[in-house]
Amino acid sequence: MAENTQEEPFPWHLGVFDAHCHPTDTMSSISTIPKMKARVLTVMATRGQDQQLVSSVAEDHYIKSPNPADWKPEERIIPCWGWHPWFSHQMYVADEDNSFQTQEKEGKNLQGEDKIRHYHAVLRSNRATLSDEDRRHFLSFPDPMPLSRYLAQTRTYLERYPLALVGEIGLDSASRIPVAPDADADADADAAVTPGGRDGRRLTPFRTHKAHQKKVFKLQLQLAAEMGRAVSIHGVQLQGTVFEVLRELYAGHERKFLSRRERKKRGIDEHGNDEPIVPVPQTSHPHAQPQPRPYPPRICLHSYSGTPADFNMYLNRAIPMEIFVSFSAAVHLGGKQPGFEDMVRFVPDDMVLVESDLHTAGPEMDDLLEVIVRRVCRVKGWGLEDGVRRLGRNWKRFVFGEEREGMGTGRSE
Ligand SMILES: [Zn+2]
């Protein structure tokens, strides 16, 4: 196409940021990160096998300051720790129903009949009763670990890396559980790929109950809230439930605005700055520390697959979190997401991010980022340099929590 031959050179020098990716799925690609054209990668963890890998990449490449002027050439990543919904069945949460309190207190994994009982409770299949084959499947899955032990480990990572985020976490109604690693020799033949993933693996008839996914999701959101970290969220076919969980967390903390009548009464010009009313902190003691808020300060709906109608609920000004949406070439282009352009147009300019969601670092990741940035800029009607600058500002606000330009964020409570 004529358009391609005359394409404007891509302004990498302005700083391009990948809001969501998985380079630790291919550890041999990590050495290419400092040579990449993209400036910073937001690197997700998803499962047992990659938590430590994200930490090892952070040791060499962590960005130590929110100020780009301080960034050294080797500082290239923001690490994120999370447990993906595809693997939420591998976690147990002790409660009255399952009486796993003793095991949880001792930090033990579940084995034998406990393990079968856990998987029977959190997984559903199209069979009504537990068959011998189901039991064999359950025993072949990893020994479920206490979520509390995982959260404690994640907390130590977040403490060690004050700019780290939480992700990838969320809900997924579509995914079936893959067979256990040992039972699928083909998928494990590729030694270059970090094990435990879902790609290319045979699938069992089981899916994780929504209630269990919600528990695992919510407890991770609460950790992010307590630590004041932004979150990268995966939500497939459950947009409404993702929102419901977030709303449960911020309920009672909605931002409040003056009514028209109130504004008039107080002599505020109708076209004046419509700042939210900042509630007076309710502390029993004048010198008490402010309580951490029960919801994360910022979230990104990564590779968002909802429609403008689905997304509309996030535009409610009462929501006290900052919301971002990231688009990827892998999910949104190539006809897989027909409403892509409508969605890009619908999301407010200061909420848009871009990502590769790729399993390997290097030139392929750069190429995907360039493709999605060019497309987003074209749909938004932004010039390329202007668009890259905007996307860069949005990414910095998502990760570091800078103030929204020219607008209060209601974050002073
Ligand atoms: Zn991802």
mmCIF file with all atom_site columns, N, CA and C in Angstrom, residues 172-216:
data_model
loop_
_atom_site.group_PDB
_atom_site.id
_atom_site.type_symbol
_atom_site.label_atom_id
_atom_site.label_alt_id
_atom_site.label_comp_id
_atom_site.label_asym_id
_atom_site.label_entity_id
_atom_site.label_seq_id
_atom_site.pdbx_PDB_ins_code
_atom_site.Cartn_x
_atom_site.Cartn_y
_atom_site.Cartn_z
_atom_site.occupancy
_atom_site.B_iso_or_equiv
_atom_site.pdbx_formal_charge
_atom_site.auth_seq_id
_atom_site.auth_comp_id
_atom_site.auth_asym_id
_atom_site.auth_atom_id
_atom_site.pdbx_PDB_model_num
ATOM 1   N N  . ASP A 1 172 ? -11.604 -15.268 34.271 1.00 0.00 ? 172 ASP A N  1
ATOM 2   C CA . ASP A 1 172 ? -11.678 -15.813 32.912 1.00 0.00 ? 172 ASP A CA 1
ATOM 3   C C  . ASP A 1 172 ? -12.669 -16.973 32.893 1.00 0.00 ? 172 ASP A C  1
ATOM 4   N N  . SER A 1 173 ? -13.791 -16.768 32.246 1.00 0.00 ? 173 SER A N  1
ATOM 5   C CA . SER A 1 173 ? -14.799 -17.832 32.248 1.00 0.00 ? 173 SER A CA 1
ATOM 6   C C  . SER A 1 173 ? -14.560 -18.799 31.103 1.00 0.00 ? 173 SER A C  1
ATOM 7   N N  . ALA A 1 174 ? -13.709 -18.403 30.157 1.00 0.00 ? 174 ALA A N  1
ATOM 8   C CA . ALA A 1 174 ? -13.603 -19.189 28.932 1.00 0.00 ? 174 ALA A CA 1
ATOM 9   C C  . ALA A 1 174 ? -12.605 -20.339 29.046 1.00 0.00 ? 174 ALA A C  1
ATOM 10  N N  . SER A 1 175 ? -11.688 -20.254 30.005 1.00 0.00 ? 175 SER A N  1
ATOM 11  C CA . SER A 1 175 ? -10.540 -21.149 29.922 1.00 0.00 ? 175 SER A CA 1
ATOM 12  C C  . SER A 1 175 ? -10.762 -22.492 30.589 1.00 0.00 ? 175 SER A C  1
ATOM 13  N N  . ARG A 1 176 ? -10.409 -23.559 29.890 1.00 0.00 ? 176 ARG A N  1
ATOM 14  C CA . ARG A 1 176 ? -10.406 -24.888 30.472 1.00 0.00 ? 176 ARG A CA 1
ATOM 15  C C  . ARG A 1 176 ? -9.018  -25.182 31.013 1.00 0.00 ? 176 ARG A C  1
ATOM 16  N N  . ILE A 1 177 ? -8.976  -26.050 32.026 1.00 0.00 ? 177 ILE A N  1
ATOM 17  C CA . ILE A 1 177 ? -7.710  -26.358 32.676 1.00 0.00 ? 177 ILE A CA 1
ATOM 18  C C  . ILE A 1 177 ? -6.894  -27.290 31.774 1.00 0.00 ? 177 ILE A C  1
ATOM 19  N N  . PRO A 1 178 ? -5.617  -26.953 31.535 1.00 0.00 ? 178 PRO A N  1
ATOM 20  C CA . PRO A 1 178 ? -4.787  -27.858 30.736 1.00 0.00 ? 178 PRO A CA 1
ATOM 21  C C  . PRO A 1 178 ? -4.398  -29.109 31.523 1.00 0.00 ? 178 PRO A C  1
ATOM 22  N N  . VAL A 1 179 ? -4.035  -30.169 30.824 1.00 0.00 ? 179 VAL A N  1
ATOM 23  C CA . VAL A 1 179 ? -3.580  -31.377 31.524 1.00 0.00 ? 179 VAL A CA 1
ATOM 24  C C  . VAL A 1 179 ? -2.288  -31.054 32.263 1.00 0.00 ? 179 VAL A C  1
ATOM 25  N N  . ALA A 1 180 ? -1.990  -31.872 33.266 1.00 0.00 ? 180 ALA A N  1
ATOM 26  C CA . ALA A 1 180 ? -0.800  -31.642 34.081 1.00 0.00 ? 180 ALA A CA 1
ATOM 27  C C  . ALA A 1 180 ? 0.454   -31.754 33.218 1.00 0.00 ? 180 ALA A C  1
ATOM 28  N N  . PRO A 1 181 ? 1.529   -31.000 33.579 1.00 0.00 ? 181 PRO A N  1
ATOM 29  C CA . PRO A 1 181 ? 2.741   -30.978 32.761 1.00 0.00 ? 181 PRO A CA 1
ATOM 30  C C  . PRO A 1 181 ? 3.272   -32.367 32.386 1.00 0.00 ? 181 PRO A C  1
ATOM 31  N N  . ASP A 1 182 ? 3.338   -33.286 33.358 1.00 0.00 ? 182 ASP A N  1
ATOM 32  C CA . ASP A 1 182 ? 3.936   -34.591 33.064 1.00 0.00 ? 182 ASP A CA 1
ATOM 33  C C  . ASP A 1 182 ? 3.113   -35.373 32.066 1.00 0.00 ? 182 ASP A C  1
ATOM 34  N N  . ALA A 1 183 ? 1.819   -35.050 31.976 1.00 0.00 ? 183 ALA A N  1
ATOM 35  C CA . ALA A 1 183 ? 0.929   -35.815 31.120 1.00 0.00 ? 183 ALA A CA 1
ATOM 36  C C  . ALA A 1 183 ? 0.941   -35.309 29.676 1.00 0.00 ? 183 ALA A C  1
ATOM 37  N N  . ASP A 1 184 ? 1.733   -34.288 29.399 1.00 0.00 ? 184 ASP A N  1
ATOM 38  C CA . ASP A 1 184 ? 1.758   -33.753 28.036 1.00 0.00 ? 184 ASP A CA 1
ATOM 39  C C  . ASP A 1 184 ? 3.201   -33.502 27.611 1.00 0.00 ? 184 ASP A C  1
ATOM 40  N N  . ALA A 1 185 ? 3.848   -34.585 27.197 1.00 0.00 ? 185 ALA A N  1
ATOM 41  C CA . ALA A 1 185 ? 5.272   -34.516 26.855 1.00 0.00 ? 185 ALA A CA 1
ATOM 42  C C  . ALA A 1 185 ? 5.526   -33.566 25.685 1.00 0.00 ? 185 ALA A C  1
ATOM 43  N N  . ASP A 1 186 ? 4.602   -33.493 24.735 1.00 0.00 ? 186 ASP A N  1
ATOM 44  C CA . ASP A 1 186 ? 4.805   -32.635 23.551 1.00 0.00 ? 186 ASP A CA 1
ATOM 45  C C  . ASP A 1 186 ? 4.983   -31.173 23.951 1.00 0.00 ? 186 ASP A C  1
ATOM 46  N N  . ALA A 1 187 ? 4.069   -30.718 24.843 1.00 0.00 ? 187 ALA A N  1
ATOM 47  C CA . ALA A 1 187 ? 4.096   -29.310 25.230 1.00 0.00 ? 187 ALA A CA 1
ATOM 48  C C  . ALA A 1 187 ? 5.364   -28.976 26.011 1.00 0.00 ? 187 ALA A C  1
ATOM 49  N N  . ASP A 1 188 ? 5.950   -29.972 26.659 1.00 0.00 ? 188 ASP A N  1
ATOM 50  C CA . ASP A 1 188 ? 7.133   -29.703 27.469 1.00 0.00 ? 188 ASP A CA 1
ATOM 51  C C  . ASP A 1 188 ? 8.439   -29.967 26.728 1.00 0.00 ? 188 ASP A C  1
ATOM 52  N N  . ALA A 1 189 ? 8.310   -30.423 25.457 1.00 0.00 ? 189 ALA A N  1
ATOM 53  C CA . ALA A 1 189 ? 9.518   -30.714 24.694 1.00 0.00 ? 189 ALA A CA 1
ATOM 54  C C  . ALA A 1 189 ? 10.297  -29.437 24.387 1.00 0.00 ? 189 ALA A C  1
ATOM 55  N N  . ASP A 1 190 ? 9.597   -28.300 24.347 1.00 0.00 ? 190 ASP A N  1
ATOM 56  C CA . ASP A 1 190 ? 10.246  -27.041 24.006 1.00 0.00 ? 190 ASP A CA 1
ATOM 57  C C  . ASP A 1 190 ? 10.939  -26.465 25.235 1.00 0.00 ? 190 ASP A C  1
ATOM 58  N N  . ALA A 1 191 ? 12.220  -26.757 25.352 1.00 0.00 ? 191 ALA A N  1
ATOM 59  C CA . ALA A 1 191 ? 12.963  -26.378 26.561 1.00 0.00 ? 191 ALA A CA 1
ATOM 60  C C  . ALA A 1 191 ? 13.153  -24.871 26.670 1.00 0.00 ? 191 ALA A C  1
ATOM 61  N N  . ALA A 1 192 ? 12.945  -24.128 25.550 1.00 0.00 ? 192 ALA A N  1
ATOM 62  C CA . ALA A 1 192 ? 13.152  -22.683 25.578 1.00 0.00 ? 192 ALA A CA 1
ATOM 63  C C  . ALA A 1 192 ? 12.006  -21.958 26.273 1.00 0.00 ? 192 ALA A C  1
ATOM 64  N N  . VAL A 1 193 ? 10.895  -22.661 26.457 1.00 0.00 ? 193 VAL A N  1
ATOM 65  C CA . VAL A 1 193 ? 9.703   -22.018 27.005 1.00 0.00 ? 193 VAL A CA 1
ATOM 66  C C  . VAL A 1 193 ? 9.573   -22.360 28.487 1.00 0.00 ? 193 VAL A C  1
ATOM 67  N N  . THR A 1 194 ? 9.319   -21.337 29.300 1.00 0.00 ? 194 THR A N  1
ATOM 68  C CA . THR A 1 194 ? 9.130   -21.558 30.731 1.00 0.00 ? 194 THR A CA 1
ATOM 69  C C  . THR A 1 194 ? 7.909   -22.463 30.947 1.00 0.00 ? 194 THR A C  1
ATOM 70  N N  . PRO A 1 195 ? 8.064   -23.545 31.738 1.00 0.00 ? 195 PRO A N  1
ATOM 71  C CA . PRO A 1 195 ? 6.950   -24.488 31.884 1.00 0.00 ? 195 PRO A CA 1
ATOM 72  C C  . PRO A 1 195 ? 5.763   -23.917 32.663 1.00 0.00 ? 195 PRO A C  1
ATOM 73  N N  . GLY A 1 196 ? 4.671   -24.670 32.630 1.00 0.00 ? 196 GLY A N  1
ATOM 74  C CA . GLY A 1 196 ? 3.503   -24.320 33.426 1.00 0.00 ? 196 GLY A CA 1
ATOM 75  C C  . GLY A 1 196 ? 2.483   -23.477 32.699 1.00 0.00 ? 196 GLY A C  1
ATOM 76  N N  . GLY A 1 197 ? 2.797   -23.032 31.484 1.00 0.00 ? 197 GLY A N  1
ATOM 77  C CA . GLY A 1 197 ? 1.867   -22.184 30.732 1.00 0.00 ? 197 GLY A CA 1
ATOM 78  C C  . GLY A 1 197 ? 0.734   -23.001 30.150 1.00 0.00 ? 197 GLY A C  1
ATOM 79  N N  . ARG A 1 198 ? -0.094  -22.319 29.369 1.00 0.00 ? 198 ARG A N  1
ATOM 80  C CA . ARG A 1 198 ? -1.285  -22.962 28.870 1.00 0.00 ? 198 ARG A CA 1
ATOM 81  C C  . ARG A 1 198 ? -1.196  -23.212 27.363 1.00 0.00 ? 198 ARG A C  1
ATOM 82  N N  . ASP A 1 199 ? -0.301  -22.481 26.692 1.00 0.00 ? 199 ASP A N  1
ATOM 83  C CA . ASP A 1 199 ? -0.262  -22.540 25.232 1.00 0.00 ? 199 ASP A CA 1
ATOM 84  C C  . ASP A 1 199 ? 0.097   -23.924 24.736 1.00 0.00 ? 199 ASP A C  1
ATOM 85  N N  . GLY A 1 200 ? -0.641  -24.414 23.777 1.00 0.00 ? 200 GLY A N  1
ATOM 86  C CA . GLY A 1 200 ? -0.307  -25.651 23.095 1.00 0.00 ? 200 GLY A CA 1
ATOM 87  C C  . GLY A 1 200 ? -0.541  -26.899 23.916 1.00 0.00 ? 200 GLY A C  1
ATOM 88  N N  . ARG A 1 201 ? -1.151  -26.767 25.073 1.00 0.00 ? 201 ARG A N  1
ATOM 89  C CA . ARG A 1 201 ? -1.342  -27.901 25.949 1.00 0.00 ? 201 ARG A CA 1
ATOM 90  C C  . ARG A 1 201 ? -2.731  -28.488 25.727 1.00 0.00 ? 201 ARG A C  1
ATOM 91  N N  . ARG A 1 202 ? -2.854  -29.819 25.861 1.00 0.00 ? 202 ARG A N  1
ATOM 92  C CA . ARG A 1 202 ? -4.181  -30.435 25.773 1.00 0.00 ? 202 ARG A CA 1
ATOM 93  C C  . ARG A 1 202 ? -5.022  -29.958 26.955 1.00 0.00 ? 202 ARG A C  1
ATOM 94  N N  . LEU A 1 203 ? -6.335  -29.873 26.741 1.00 0.00 ? 203 LEU A N  1
ATOM 95  C CA . LEU A 1 203 ? -7.195  -29.325 27.791 1.00 0.00 ? 203 LEU A CA 1
ATOM 96  C C  . LEU A 1 203 ? -8.085  -30.403 28.399 1.00 0.00 ? 203 LEU A C  1
ATOM 97  N N  . THR A 1 204 ? -8.310  -30.292 29.694 1.00 0.00 ? 204 THR A N  1
ATOM 98  C CA . THR A 1 204 ? -9.231  -31.194 30.399 1.00 0.00 ? 204 THR A CA 1
ATOM 99  C C  . THR A 1 204 ? -10.644 -30.601 30.282 1.00 0.00 ? 204 THR A C  1
ATOM 100 N N  . PRO A 1 205 ? -11.681 -31.338 30.717 1.00 0.00 ? 205 PRO A N  1
ATOM 101 C CA . PRO A 1 205 ? -13.036 -30.760 30.656 1.00 0.00 ? 205 PRO A CA 1
ATOM 102 C C  . PRO A 1 205 ? -13.310 -29.745 31.764 1.00 0.00 ? 205 PRO A C  1
ATOM 103 N N  . PHE A 1 206 ? -12.330 -29.490 32.632 1.00 0.00 ? 206 PHE A N  1
ATOM 104 C CA . PHE A 1 206 ? -12.606 -28.681 33.832 1.00 0.00 ? 206 PHE A CA 1
ATOM 105 C C  . PHE A 1 206 ? -12.389 -27.192 33.627 1.00 0.00 ? 206 PHE A C  1
ATOM 106 N N  . ARG A 1 207 ? -13.279 -26.420 34.265 1.00 0.00 ? 207 ARG A N  1
ATOM 107 C CA . ARG A 1 207 ? -13.114 -24.963 34.364 1.00 0.00 ? 207 ARG A CA 1
ATOM 108 C C  . ARG A 1 207 ? -13.214 -24.588 35.830 1.00 0.00 ? 207 ARG A C  1
ATOM 109 N N  . THR A 1 208 ? -12.584 -23.459 36.193 1.00 0.00 ? 208 THR A N  1
ATOM 110 C CA . THR A 1 208 ? -12.609 -23.046 37.606 1.00 0.00 ? 208 THR A CA 1
ATOM 111 C C  . THR A 1 208 ? -13.896 -22.270 37.894 1.00 0.00 ? 208 THR A C  1
ATOM 112 N N  . HIS A 1 209 ? -14.568 -22.623 38.985 1.00 0.00 ? 209 HIS A N  1
ATOM 113 C CA . HIS A 1 209 ? -15.768 -21.893 39.393 1.00 0.00 ? 209 HIS A CA 1
ATOM 114 C C  . HIS A 1 209 ? -15.458 -20.415 39.536 1.00 0.00 ? 209 HIS A C  1
ATOM 115 N N  . LYS A 1 210 ? -16.439 -19.604 39.138 1.00 0.00 ? 210 LYS A N  1
ATOM 116 C CA . LYS A 1 210 ? -16.283 -18.159 39.222 1.00 0.00 ? 210 LYS A CA 1
ATOM 117 C C  . LYS A 1 210 ? -16.060 -17.716 40.677 1.00 0.00 ? 210 LYS A C  1
ATOM 118 N N  . ALA A 1 211 ? -16.762 -18.357 41.604 1.00 0.00 ? 211 ALA A N  1
ATOM 119 C CA . ALA A 1 211 ? -16.647 -17.951 43.015 1.00 0.00 ? 211 ALA A CA 1
ATOM 120 C C  . ALA A 1 211 ? -15.199 -18.104 43.502 1.00 0.00 ? 211 ALA A C  1
ATOM 121 N N  . HIS A 1 212 ? -14.529 -19.187 43.087 1.00 0.00 ? 212 HIS A N  1
ATOM 122 C CA . HIS A 1 212 ? -13.145 -19.396 43.514 1.00 0.00 ? 212 HIS A CA 1
ATOM 123 C C  . HIS A 1 212 ? -12.221 -18.369 42.846 1.00 0.00 ? 212 HIS A C  1
ATOM 124 N N  . GLN A 1 213 ? -12.416 -18.151 41.561 1.00 0.00 ? 213 GLN A N  1
ATOM 125 C CA . GLN A 1 213 ? -11.601 -17.135 40.869 1.00 0.00 ? 213 GLN A CA 1
ATOM 126 C C  . GLN A 1 213 ? -11.744 -15.777 41.546 1.00 0.00 ? 213 GLN A C  1
ATOM 127 N N  . LYS A 1 214 ? -12.977 -15.449 41.931 1.00 0.00 ? 214 LYS A N  1
ATOM 128 C CA . LYS A 1 214 ? -13.229 -14.151 42.572 1.00 0.00 ? 214 LYS A CA 1
ATOM 129 C C  . LYS A 1 214 ? -12.448 -14.010 43.873 1.00 0.00 ? 214 LYS A C  1
ATOM 130 N N  . LYS A 1 215 ? -12.425 -15.103 44.662 1.00 0.00 ? 215 LYS A N  1
ATOM 131 C CA . LYS A 1 215 ? -11.683 -15.064 45.926 1.00 0.00 ? 215 LYS A CA 1
ATOM 132 C C  . LYS A 1 215 ? -10.209 -14.756 45.687 1.00 0.00 ? 215 LYS A C  1
ATOM 133 N N  . VAL A 1 216 ? -9.615  -15.502 44.731 1.00 0.00 ? 216 VAL A N  1
ATOM 134 C CA . VAL A 1 216 ? -8.183  -15.349 44.449 1.00 0.00 ? 216 VAL A CA 1
ATOM 135 C C  . VAL A 1 216 ? -7.899  -13.950 43.895 1.00 0.00 ? 216 VAL A C  1
#
